[in-house]
Short mmCIF file of C-alpha atoms in Angstrom, two decimals:
data_model
loop_
_atom_site.label_atom_id
_atom_site.label_comp_id
_atom_site.label_asym_id
_atom_site.label_seq_id
_atom_site.Cartn_x
_atom_site.Cartn_y
_atom_site.Cartn_z
CA MET A 1 118.31 81.16 95.14
CA ARG A 2 115.43 83.55 95.85
CA ARG A 3 116.30 86.70 97.67
CA GLN A 4 114.19 87.42 100.76
CA ARG A 5 112.58 90.86 100.97
CA SER A 6 112.15 92.42 104.36
CA LYS A 7 108.53 93.10 105.25
CA PRO A 8 107.24 95.72 107.66
CA ALA A 9 106.05 94.27 110.95
CA ARG A 10 102.33 93.60 110.90
CA PRO A 11 100.67 95.51 113.71
CA GLY A 12 97.67 94.07 115.57
CA TRP A 13 94.42 94.26 113.61
CA ARG A 14 91.95 94.04 116.48
CA ARG A 15 90.22 97.34 115.76
CA TRP A 16 89.81 97.10 111.97
CA PRO A 17 88.49 94.49 109.64
CA ARG A 18 91.39 92.23 108.74
CA PRO A 19 93.18 93.50 105.65
CA THR A 20 93.29 91.25 102.65
CA CYS A 21 96.65 89.62 102.00
CA ARG A 22 96.66 91.11 98.51
CA GLY A 23 95.77 94.55 99.88
CA TRP A 24 98.45 94.36 102.54
CA ARG A 25 101.13 93.31 100.05
CA ARG A 26 100.10 96.03 97.63
CA VAL A 27 100.25 98.87 100.16
CA ALA A 28 103.39 97.45 101.82
CA LEU A 29 105.22 97.76 98.49
CA LEU A 30 105.37 101.51 99.09
CA PRO A 31 108.82 102.49 100.36
CA GLN A 32 109.46 103.10 104.05
CA GLY A 33 108.31 106.63 104.93
CA ALA A 34 106.15 107.07 101.81
CA GLY A 35 103.04 109.22 101.91
CA VAL A 36 99.64 108.52 100.39
CA VAL A 37 97.00 110.95 99.13
CA SER A 38 93.66 109.42 98.21
CA VAL A 39 90.92 111.66 96.83
CA GLY A 40 89.33 109.35 94.27
CA ARG A 41 87.69 106.13 95.40
CA ALA A 42 88.02 104.46 98.79
CA ALA A 43 88.48 101.03 97.20
CA VAL A 44 91.81 102.02 95.64
CA PHE A 45 93.60 101.06 98.88
CA ASP A 46 92.91 98.39 101.45
CA HIS A 47 91.86 100.80 104.22
CA ALA A 48 92.78 98.45 107.08
CA ALA A 49 96.23 97.79 105.59
CA LEU A 50 96.84 101.51 105.01
CA CYS A 51 95.90 102.37 108.62
CA GLY A 52 97.98 99.48 109.94
CA LEU A 53 101.04 100.57 107.99
CA LEU A 54 100.62 104.12 109.30
CA ARG A 55 100.37 102.79 112.88
CA SER A 56 103.45 100.59 112.41
CA GLY A 57 105.48 103.55 111.13
CA HIS A 58 106.09 101.99 107.70
CA LEU A 59 104.22 104.84 105.99
CA GLY A 60 105.15 108.42 106.79
CA GLY A 61 101.66 109.85 106.46
CA ALA A 62 98.45 109.97 104.48
CA VAL A 63 95.72 112.39 103.46
CA LEU A 64 92.39 110.68 102.85
CA ASP A 65 89.29 112.32 101.42
CA VAL A 66 87.37 109.07 100.86
CA PHE A 67 86.58 106.18 103.19
CA PRO A 68 84.90 102.77 102.99
CA GLN A 69 82.00 104.18 105.05
CA GLU A 70 80.91 107.82 104.86
CA PRO A 71 80.39 109.71 106.95
CA LEU A 72 83.15 108.21 109.04
CA PRO A 73 81.54 107.02 112.32
CA ALA A 74 82.58 108.87 115.48
CA ASP A 75 83.92 105.66 117.04
CA ASP A 76 85.86 104.57 113.94
CA PRO A 77 89.52 103.85 114.86
CA THR A 78 90.60 105.80 111.76
CA TRP A 79 90.25 109.02 113.78
CA ASP A 80 93.18 107.93 115.99
CA VAL A 81 95.64 106.85 113.30
CA PRO A 82 98.93 108.77 113.65
CA GLY A 83 100.08 110.65 110.57
CA LEU A 84 96.62 110.63 108.97
CA VAL A 85 94.88 113.79 107.81
CA VAL A 86 91.14 113.40 107.23
CA THR A 87 89.48 115.80 104.80
CA PRO A 88 85.71 116.22 104.46
CA HIS A 89 85.23 114.60 101.04
CA CYS A 90 85.95 117.86 99.25
CA SER A 91 87.80 116.58 96.20
CA VAL A 92 84.90 117.37 93.89
CA ASP A 93 85.39 119.43 90.74
CA ASP A 94 82.80 122.20 90.58
CA ASN A 95 83.06 125.02 88.07
CA GLU A 96 80.95 127.32 90.26
CA GLY A 97 83.50 127.82 93.05
CA TYR A 98 83.13 124.80 95.34
CA LEU A 99 86.66 123.63 94.62
CA ASP A 100 88.09 127.12 95.23
CA ARG A 101 86.22 127.43 98.54
CA CYS A 102 87.28 123.94 99.60
CA THR A 103 90.90 124.72 98.80
CA ASP A 104 90.70 127.97 100.78
CA ILE A 105 89.29 126.13 103.81
CA PHE A 106 91.94 123.43 103.56
CA LEU A 107 94.76 126.00 103.34
CA GLN A 108 93.35 127.96 106.31
CA ASN A 109 93.25 124.76 108.37
CA LEU A 110 96.75 123.77 107.24
CA ALA A 111 98.15 127.20 108.21
CA ALA A 112 96.47 126.98 111.63
CA TRP A 113 97.76 123.43 112.17
CA ARG A 114 101.31 124.46 111.23
CA ALA A 115 101.12 127.42 113.63
CA GLY A 116 99.82 125.21 116.42
CA ALA A 117 96.57 127.18 116.51
CA PRO A 118 93.03 125.77 116.63
CA MET A 119 91.69 124.91 113.20
CA PRO A 120 88.91 127.27 112.11
CA THR A 121 86.74 124.49 110.65
CA ARG A 122 87.43 121.71 113.11
CA VAL A 123 85.55 118.42 112.70
CA ASP A 124 82.73 118.02 115.23
CA PRO A 125 82.01 114.28 115.62
CA SER A 126 79.04 115.02 117.90
CA ALA A 127 77.41 116.86 114.98
CA GLY A 128 78.03 113.91 112.65
CA TYR A 129 80.76 115.46 110.52
#
């Protein structure tokens, strides 16, 4: 007799393109409360499934540096996903200091966020970034 696995509840998908069944199953295999960091290629995860699993509470959080569409449109529902940290596509490796500067900016923002203070390099959707 086959043992049934419990699946996380599928939240409504009205605001995103429907996730692929394969993509949903793949991301849903992560354990309850797991976190995701994606700095490589947007196609590694089914973006709609990842956002849906964050909204449902199955995933504990995610940090994304890459997206299916860049720059991320101001009205994209990704901006409102709980537990999601959006970084400005700064996972590049540059021997001339870009990576060091990007890391410094990220750590300054993280420290401000943890302290409940305004982030020094806050995203400005009206400016397109």
